[in-house]
Amino acid sequence: MGAIISKNGAETLRELVNRRDIPEKDLSSAEISDLLKLVANKLVSQHKDLTIVAVGGAVNTVLLHSRPATGDVDFFYNTKTQNPDVTAITQAAQAVAKDKKLGDAWLNNHTAVFLHEDTINALYEEARRQDRPLFTAPGLTVLAAPWRYAITTKIDRLMKAGAKSYDLDDAITYLHEIVSAPGGRPVPKASLATWATEFKCTAPDANMIKRVADGYQAKYHSTGIAM
């Protein structure tokens, strides 16, 4: 991902999109579920029943319960091109935001910026196969992004300035989802580099691999990364 220069120094496009000049209200698991239910109701009224894929804090808050709250719900659909389904979702989310006095970006698909069209479709289908829903109701299903994508983007952030205090624990939590899945096993360190290349993220160096591996060992008392 090319760098963009700002008054604060060099920042990636990912960091600029993630940065908010007006912070969103932190949302708990229950609040997110209630808000998504309102979006689902609006989609039902349009005779739609859609599935989207969530990335980041909402997954940790609602599905994994590794964070108490998050500022928004980042999602992608099966395409990054203009699509009436995405429009319907974002318009429904904006209507809910207005009713609940939230920022318009509480449910957003900014993460699609970082994905090529073929990659976004492949990840969408992979998320459907993984089948880890954090919300489901008539009108809307929200699935967790593939764990290998989640950990790759989290390590990408950890490798750059401005990493958040929870980023390392997030990466360790995603790694656990891979290792503890049926048939799962420690992830070869080479796979982390392969995934970074696939998703055009920063590959972890030896120090970062050790940080994640040591953190996993400390939290789960088992091996998470095969050296």
PDB file of C-alpha atoms in Angstrom:
ATOM      1  CA  MET A   1       0.000   0.000   0.000  1.00  0.00           C
ATOM      2  CA  GLY A   2       1.533   3.322  -1.002  1.00  0.00           C
ATOM      3  CA  ALA A   3       2.278   5.944   1.612  1.00  0.00           C
ATOM      4  CA  ILE A   4       0.390   9.220   1.819  1.00  0.00           C
ATOM      5  CA  ILE A   5       2.043  12.252   3.392  1.00  0.00           C
ATOM      6  CA  SER A   6       0.081  14.213   5.982  1.00  0.00           C
ATOM      7  CA  LYS A   7       0.888  16.946   8.487  1.00  0.00           C
ATOM      8  CA  ASN A   8       1.591  14.173  10.999  1.00  0.00           C
ATOM      9  CA  GLY A   9       4.140  12.450   8.786  1.00  0.00           C
ATOM     10  CA  ALA A  10       3.890   9.487   6.453  1.00  0.00           C
ATOM     11  CA  GLU A  11       0.697   7.513   6.845  1.00  0.00           C
ATOM     12  CA  THR A  12      -0.716   4.652   4.850  1.00  0.00           C
ATOM     13  CA  LEU A  13      -4.125   4.825   3.248  1.00  0.00           C
ATOM     14  CA  ARG A  14      -5.279   2.223   5.778  1.00  0.00           C
ATOM     15  CA  GLU A  15      -4.280   4.482   8.672  1.00  0.00           C
ATOM     16  CA  LEU A  16      -5.939   7.547   7.170  1.00  0.00           C
ATOM     17  CA  VAL A  17      -9.236   5.762   6.650  1.00  0.00           C
ATOM     18  CA  ASN A  18      -9.105   4.293  10.148  1.00  0.00           C
ATOM     19  CA  ARG A  19      -8.410   7.709  11.708  1.00  0.00           C
ATOM     20  CA  ARG A  20     -11.472   9.646  12.851  1.00  0.00           C
ATOM     21  CA  ASP A  21     -11.537  13.398  13.413  1.00  0.00           C
ATOM     22  CA  ILE A  22     -14.789  12.950  15.372  1.00  0.00           C
ATOM     23  CA  PRO A  23     -14.652   9.729  17.406  1.00  0.00           C
ATOM     24  CA  GLU A  24     -17.596   7.398  17.189  1.00  0.00           C
ATOM     25  CA  LYS A  25     -19.455   6.469  20.353  1.00  0.00           C
ATOM     26  CA  ASP A  26     -18.119   3.242  21.832  1.00  0.00           C
ATOM     27  CA  LEU A  27     -20.664   0.481  21.304  1.00  0.00           C
ATOM     28  CA  SER A  28     -21.082  -2.589  23.479  1.00  0.00           C
ATOM     29  CA  SER A  29     -21.999  -6.017  22.161  1.00  0.00           C
ATOM     30  CA  ALA A  30     -25.651  -5.523  23.109  1.00  0.00           C
ATOM     31  CA  GLU A  31     -25.762  -2.071  21.512  1.00  0.00           C
ATOM     32  CA  ILE A  32     -24.242  -3.343  18.268  1.00  0.00           C
ATOM     33  CA  SER A  33     -26.736  -6.208  18.107  1.00  0.00           C
ATOM     34  CA  ASP A  34     -29.651  -3.844  18.744  1.00  0.00           C
ATOM     35  CA  LEU A  35     -28.463  -1.447  16.043  1.00  0.00           C
ATOM     36  CA  LEU A  36     -27.917  -4.237  13.518  1.00  0.00           C
ATOM     37  CA  LYS A  37     -31.435  -5.482  14.255  1.00  0.00           C
ATOM     38  CA  LEU A  38     -32.778  -2.070  13.265  1.00  0.00           C
ATOM     39  CA  VAL A  39     -30.781  -2.211  10.035  1.00  0.00           C
ATOM     40  CA  ALA A  40     -32.076  -5.736   9.379  1.00  0.00           C
ATOM     41  CA  ASN A  41     -35.670  -4.556   9.855  1.00  0.00           C
ATOM     42  CA  LYS A  42     -35.168  -1.824   7.276  1.00  0.00           C
ATOM     43  CA  LEU A  43     -33.721  -4.349   4.816  1.00  0.00           C
ATOM     44  CA  VAL A  44     -36.655  -6.706   5.369  1.00  0.00           C
ATOM     45  CA  SER A  45     -38.996  -3.848   4.491  1.00  0.00           C
ATOM     46  CA  GLN A  46     -37.159  -3.693   1.132  1.00  0.00           C
ATOM     47  CA  HIS A  47     -37.512  -7.473   0.665  1.00  0.00           C
ATOM     48  CA  LYS A  48     -33.754  -7.954   1.082  1.00  0.00           C
ATOM     49  CA  ASP A  49     -31.863 -10.628   2.998  1.00  0.00           C
ATOM     50  CA  LEU A  50     -28.148  -9.862   2.810  1.00  0.00           C
ATOM     51  CA  THR A  51     -24.913 -11.250   4.206  1.00  0.00           C
ATOM     52  CA  ILE A  52     -21.926  -9.018   4.944  1.00  0.00           C
ATOM     53  CA  VAL A  53     -18.505  -9.696   6.474  1.00  0.00           C
ATOM     54  CA  ALA A  54     -17.242  -7.784   9.515  1.00  0.00           C
ATOM     55  CA  VAL A  55     -13.618  -6.946  10.246  1.00  0.00           C
ATOM     56  CA  GLY A  56     -12.015  -5.701  13.438  1.00  0.00           C
ATOM     57  CA  GLY A  57     -13.450  -4.496  16.698  1.00  0.00           C
ATOM     58  CA  ALA A  58     -17.029  -5.604  16.177  1.00  0.00           C
ATOM     59  CA  VAL A  59     -15.861  -9.194  15.801  1.00  0.00           C
ATOM     60  CA  ASN A  60     -13.856  -8.947  19.015  1.00  0.00           C
ATOM     61  CA  THR A  61     -16.707  -7.287  20.898  1.00  0.00           C
ATOM     62  CA  VAL A  62     -19.730  -9.290  19.753  1.00  0.00           C
ATOM     63  CA  LEU A  63     -18.369 -12.720  18.799  1.00  0.00           C
ATOM     64  CA  LEU A  64     -15.106 -13.223  20.656  1.00  0.00           C
ATOM     65  CA  HIS A  65     -15.891 -11.080  23.733  1.00  0.00           C
ATOM     66  CA  SER A  66     -12.246 -10.028  23.906  1.00  0.00           C
ATOM     67  CA  ARG A  67     -13.107  -6.321  24.021  1.00  0.00           C
ATOM     68  CA  PRO A  68     -15.867  -4.566  25.984  1.00  0.00           C
ATOM     69  CA  ALA A  69     -16.753  -2.179  23.168  1.00  0.00           C
ATOM     70  CA  THR A  70     -15.753  -0.810  19.774  1.00  0.00           C
ATOM     71  CA  GLY A  71     -16.294   2.417  17.891  1.00  0.00           C
ATOM     72  CA  ASP A  72     -17.873   1.024  14.743  1.00  0.00           C
ATOM     73  CA  VAL A  73     -18.680  -1.996  12.600  1.00  0.00           C
ATOM     74  CA  ASP A  74     -16.404  -2.297   9.559  1.00  0.00           C
ATOM     75  CA  PHE A  75     -17.714  -4.570   6.831  1.00  0.00           C
ATOM     76  CA  PHE A  76     -17.251  -5.641   3.243  1.00  0.00           C
ATOM     77  CA  TYR A  77     -19.584  -7.252   0.718  1.00  0.00           C
ATOM     78  CA  ASN A  78     -18.758  -9.604  -2.139  1.00  0.00           C
ATOM     79  CA  THR A  79     -17.718  -6.741  -4.420  1.00  0.00           C
ATOM     80  CA  LYS A  80     -16.118  -3.313  -4.056  1.00  0.00           C
ATOM     81  CA  THR A  81     -17.864  -1.882  -7.103  1.00  0.00           C
ATOM     82  CA  GLN A  82     -20.977   0.232  -6.667  1.00  0.00           C
ATOM     83  CA  ASN A  83     -23.740  -2.137  -5.653  1.00  0.00           C
ATOM     84  CA  PRO A  84     -27.410  -1.608  -4.737  1.00  0.00           C
ATOM     85  CA  ASP A  85     -27.139  -4.028  -1.812  1.00  0.00           C
ATOM     86  CA  VAL A  86     -24.299  -2.037  -0.228  1.00  0.00           C
ATOM     87  CA  THR A  87     -26.239   1.159  -0.872  1.00  0.00           C
ATOM     88  CA  ALA A  88     -29.282  -0.315   0.863  1.00  0.00           C
ATOM     89  CA  ILE A  89     -27.177  -1.297   3.886  1.00  0.00           C
ATOM     90  CA  THR A  90     -25.406   2.040   4.222  1.00  0.00           C
ATOM     91  CA  GLN A  91     -28.637   4.006   3.780  1.00  0.00           C
ATOM     92  CA  ALA A  92     -30.338   1.871   6.417  1.00  0.00           C
ATOM     93  CA  ALA A  93     -27.363   2.384   8.746  1.00  0.00           C
ATOM     94  CA  GLN A  94     -27.473   6.141   8.202  1.00  0.00           C
ATOM     95  CA  ALA A  95     -31.181   6.220   8.994  1.00  0.00           C
ATOM     96  CA  VAL A  96     -30.510   4.307  12.215  1.00  0.00           C
ATOM     97  CA  ALA A  97     -27.629   6.670  13.012  1.00  0.00           C
ATOM     98  CA  LYS A  98     -29.929   9.656  12.648  1.00  0.00           C
ATOM     99  CA  ASP A  99     -32.559   8.089  14.898  1.00  0.00           C
ATOM    100  CA  LYS A 100     -30.000   7.092  17.543  1.00  0.00           C
ATOM    101  CA  LYS A 101     -27.814  10.199  17.224  1.00  0.00           C
ATOM    102  CA  LEU A 102     -24.733   8.289  16.128  1.00  0.00           C
ATOM    103  CA  GLY A 103     -22.052   9.154  13.615  1.00  0.00           C
ATOM    104  CA  ASP A 104     -22.834   8.033  10.066  1.00  0.00           C
ATOM    105  CA  ALA A 105     -19.803   5.708  10.064  1.00  0.00           C
ATOM    106  CA  TRP A 106     -20.975   3.438  12.889  1.00  0.00           C
ATOM    107  CA  LEU A 107     -21.577   0.834  10.149  1.00  0.00           C
ATOM    108  CA  ASN A 108     -19.250   1.373   7.200  1.00  0.00           C
ATOM    109  CA  ASN A 109     -17.512  -0.455   4.384  1.00  0.00           C
ATOM    110  CA  HIS A 110     -14.317   1.613   4.314  1.00  0.00           C
ATOM    111  CA  THR A 111     -12.300  -1.592   4.597  1.00  0.00           C
ATOM    112  CA  ALA A 112     -13.231  -2.402   0.983  1.00  0.00           C
ATOM    113  CA  VAL A 113     -10.776   0.317  -0.087  1.00  0.00           C
ATOM    114  CA  PHE A 114      -7.885  -1.980   0.807  1.00  0.00           C
ATOM    115  CA  LEU A 115      -9.037  -5.002  -1.187  1.00  0.00           C
ATOM    116  CA  HIS A 116      -8.813  -5.801  -4.885  1.00  0.00           C
ATOM    117  CA  GLU A 117     -12.004  -6.991  -6.531  1.00  0.00           C
ATOM    118  CA  ASP A 118     -10.871 -10.611  -6.902  1.00  0.00           C
ATOM    119  CA  THR A 119      -9.575 -10.669  -3.324  1.00  0.00           C
ATOM    120  CA  ILE A 120     -12.741  -9.243  -1.805  1.00  0.00           C
ATOM    121  CA  ASN A 121     -14.904 -11.841  -3.532  1.00  0.00           C
ATOM    122  CA  ALA A 122     -12.603 -14.682  -2.466  1.00  0.00           C
ATOM    123  CA  LEU A 123     -12.570 -13.449   1.150  1.00  0.00           C
ATOM    124  CA  TYR A 124     -16.352 -13.139   1.143  1.00  0.00           C
ATOM    125  CA  GLU A 125     -16.739 -16.755   0.042  1.00  0.00           C
ATOM    126  CA  GLU A 126     -14.097 -17.857   2.551  1.00  0.00           C
ATOM    127  CA  ALA A 127     -16.032 -16.094   5.327  1.00  0.00           C
ATOM    128  CA  ARG A 128     -19.177 -17.934   4.291  1.00  0.00           C
ATOM    129  CA  ARG A 129     -17.326 -21.259   4.494  1.00  0.00           C
ATOM    130  CA  GLN A 130     -15.826 -20.314   7.861  1.00  0.00           C
ATOM    131  CA  ASP A 131     -19.381 -19.533   9.009  1.00  0.00           C
ATOM    132  CA  ARG A 132     -18.781 -17.636  12.244  1.00  0.00           C
ATOM    133  CA  PRO A 133     -21.751 -15.253  12.521  1.00  0.00           C
ATOM    134  CA  LEU A 134     -21.743 -12.403  15.000  1.00  0.00           C
ATOM    135  CA  PHE A 135     -25.282 -11.382  14.065  1.00  0.00           C
ATOM    136  CA  THR A 136     -28.125 -13.047  12.231  1.00  0.00           C
ATOM    137  CA  ALA A 137     -31.733 -11.968  11.745  1.00  0.00           C
ATOM    138  CA  PRO A 138     -34.202 -11.847   8.868  1.00  0.00           C
ATOM    139  CA  GLY A 139     -32.784  -9.270   6.481  1.00  0.00           C
ATOM    140  CA  LEU A 140     -29.159  -9.327   7.587  1.00  0.00           C
ATOM    141  CA  THR A 141     -26.401 -11.757   8.540  1.00  0.00           C
ATOM    142  CA  VAL A 142     -22.974 -10.519   9.646  1.00  0.00           C
ATOM    143  CA  LEU A 143     -20.093 -12.999   9.447  1.00  0.00           C
ATOM    144  CA  ALA A 144     -16.600 -12.679  10.888  1.00  0.00           C
ATOM    145  CA  ALA A 145     -13.872 -12.132   8.318  1.00  0.00           C
ATOM    146  CA  PRO A 146     -11.541 -15.094   7.714  1.00  0.00           C
ATOM    147  CA  TRP A 147      -9.199 -15.374  10.669  1.00  0.00           C
ATOM    148  CA  ARG A 148      -6.093 -15.438   8.476  1.00  0.00           C
ATOM    149  CA  TYR A 149      -7.111 -12.086   6.984  1.00  0.00           C
ATOM    150  CA  ALA A 150      -7.917 -10.694  10.430  1.00  0.00           C
ATOM    151  CA  ILE A 151      -4.536 -11.588  11.900  1.00  0.00           C
ATOM    152  CA  THR A 152      -2.668 -10.382   8.807  1.00  0.00           C
ATOM    153  CA  THR A 153      -4.220  -6.908   8.876  1.00  0.00           C
ATOM    154  CA  LYS A 154      -3.724  -6.722  12.644  1.00  0.00           C
ATOM    155  CA  ILE A 155      -0.020  -7.555  12.327  1.00  0.00           C
ATOM    156  CA  ASP A 156       0.191  -4.968   9.542  1.00  0.00           C
ATOM    157  CA  ARG A 157      -0.994  -2.358  12.032  1.00  0.00           C
ATOM    158  CA  LEU A 158       1.388  -3.610  14.722  1.00  0.00           C
ATOM    159  CA  MET A 159       4.289  -3.192  12.303  1.00  0.00           C
ATOM    160  CA  LYS A 160       3.533   0.514  11.861  1.00  0.00           C
ATOM    161  CA  ALA A 161       3.568   3.572  14.073  1.00  0.00           C
ATOM    162  CA  GLY A 162       0.298   4.258  15.831  1.00  0.00           C
ATOM    163  CA  ALA A 163      -0.618   0.700  16.823  1.00  0.00           C
ATOM    164  CA  LYS A 164      -3.317   0.553  19.486  1.00  0.00           C
ATOM    165  CA  SER A 165      -2.902  -0.953  22.932  1.00  0.00           C
ATOM    166  CA  TYR A 166      -5.291  -3.794  22.068  1.00  0.00           C
ATOM    167  CA  ASP A 167      -3.761  -4.724  18.699  1.00  0.00           C
ATOM    168  CA  LEU A 168      -1.372  -7.377  19.979  1.00  0.00           C
ATOM    169  CA  ASP A 169      -4.085  -9.105  22.008  1.00  0.00           C
ATOM    170  CA  ASP A 170      -6.383  -8.961  18.968  1.00  0.00           C
ATOM    171  CA  ALA A 171      -3.734 -10.690  16.847  1.00  0.00           C
ATOM    172  CA  ILE A 172      -3.244 -13.350  19.516  1.00  0.00           C
ATOM    173  CA  THR A 173      -7.008 -13.875  19.766  1.00  0.00           C
ATOM    174  CA  TYR A 174      -7.354 -14.327  15.993  1.00  0.00           C
ATOM    175  CA  LEU A 175      -4.442 -16.746  16.001  1.00  0.00           C
ATOM    176  CA  HIS A 176      -6.240 -18.789  18.647  1.00  0.00           C
ATOM    177  CA  GLU A 177      -9.307 -19.045  16.418  1.00  0.00           C
ATOM    178  CA  ILE A 178      -7.109 -20.588  13.704  1.00  0.00           C
ATOM    179  CA  VAL A 179      -5.240 -22.948  16.019  1.00  0.00           C
ATOM    180  CA  SER A 180      -8.301 -24.092  17.985  1.00  0.00           C
ATOM    181  CA  ALA A 181     -10.554 -24.711  14.960  1.00  0.00           C
ATOM    182  CA  PRO A 182     -11.361 -28.348  14.125  1.00  0.00           C
ATOM    183  CA  GLY A 183      -8.227 -29.716  12.509  1.00  0.00           C
ATOM    184  CA  GLY A 184      -6.332 -26.569  13.463  1.00  0.00           C
ATOM    185  CA  ARG A 185      -2.666 -26.506  14.408  1.00  0.00           C
ATOM    186  CA  PRO A 186       0.052 -23.932  15.025  1.00  0.00           C
ATOM    187  CA  VAL A 187       0.482 -21.596  12.079  1.00  0.00           C
ATOM    188  CA  PRO A 188       3.829 -21.921  10.277  1.00  0.00           C
ATOM    189  CA  LYS A 189       5.652 -18.600  10.471  1.00  0.00           C
ATOM    190  CA  ALA A 190       6.089 -18.723   6.689  1.00  0.00           C
ATOM    191  CA  SER A 191       2.297 -18.606   6.321  1.00  0.00           C
ATOM    192  CA  LEU A 192       2.206 -15.207   8.008  1.00  0.00           C
ATOM    193  CA  ALA A 193       4.514 -13.823   5.320  1.00  0.00           C
ATOM    194  CA  THR A 194       2.529 -15.544   2.558  1.00  0.00           C
ATOM    195  CA  TRP A 195      -0.734 -14.069   3.808  1.00  0.00           C
ATOM    196  CA  ALA A 196       0.845 -10.611   4.052  1.00  0.00           C
ATOM    197  CA  THR A 197       1.855 -10.831   0.410  1.00  0.00           C
ATOM    198  CA  GLU A 198      -1.589 -12.080  -0.595  1.00  0.00           C
ATOM    199  CA  PHE A 199      -3.369  -9.218   1.178  1.00  0.00           C
ATOM    200  CA  LYS A 200      -0.718  -6.587   0.387  1.00  0.00           C
ATOM    201  CA  CYS A 201       0.116  -5.999   4.026  1.00  0.00           C
ATOM    202  CA  THR A 202       3.416  -5.600   5.853  1.00  0.00           C
ATOM    203  CA  ALA A 203       4.995  -8.965   6.593  1.00  0.00           C
ATOM    204  CA  PRO A 204       5.995  -9.566  10.201  1.00  0.00           C
ATOM    205  CA  ASP A 205       9.677  -9.476  11.029  1.00  0.00           C
ATOM    206  CA  ALA A 206      11.330 -11.906  13.445  1.00  0.00           C
ATOM    207  CA  ASN A 207      10.683  -9.618  16.423  1.00  0.00           C
ATOM    208  CA  MET A 208       6.965  -9.342  15.649  1.00  0.00           C
ATOM    209  CA  ILE A 209       6.608 -13.091  15.169  1.00  0.00           C
ATOM    210  CA  LYS A 210       8.260 -13.589  18.570  1.00  0.00           C
ATOM    211  CA  ARG A 211       5.934 -11.044  20.219  1.00  0.00           C
ATOM    212  CA  VAL A 212       2.843 -12.780  18.901  1.00  0.00           C
ATOM    213  CA  ALA A 213       4.190 -16.267  19.626  1.00  0.00           C
ATOM    214  CA  ASP A 214       5.245 -15.355  23.164  1.00  0.00           C
ATOM    215  CA  GLY A 215       1.940 -13.605  23.823  1.00  0.00           C
ATOM    216  CA  TYR A 216       0.036 -16.648  22.598  1.00  0.00           C
ATOM    217  CA  GLN A 217       2.079 -18.962  24.811  1.00  0.00           C
ATOM    218  CA  ALA A 218       1.476 -16.735  27.832  1.00  0.00           C
ATOM    219  CA  LYS A 219      -2.280 -16.483  27.242  1.00  0.00           C
ATOM    220  CA  TYR A 220      -3.122 -20.006  26.092  1.00  0.00           C
ATOM    221  CA  HIS A 221      -0.187 -22.047  27.438  1.00  0.00           C
ATOM    222  CA  SER A 222       0.377 -23.697  24.075  1.00  0.00           C
ATOM    223  CA  THR A 223       2.154 -23.063  20.782  1.00  0.00           C
ATOM    224  CA  GLY A 224       0.479 -20.728  18.301  1.00  0.00           C
ATOM    225  CA  ILE A 225       3.212 -20.247  15.710  1.00  0.00           C
ATOM    226  CA  ALA A 226       5.366 -23.075  14.392  1.00  0.00           C
ATOM    227  CA  MET A 227       8.890 -21.786  14.065  1.00  0.00           C
TER     228      MET A 227
END
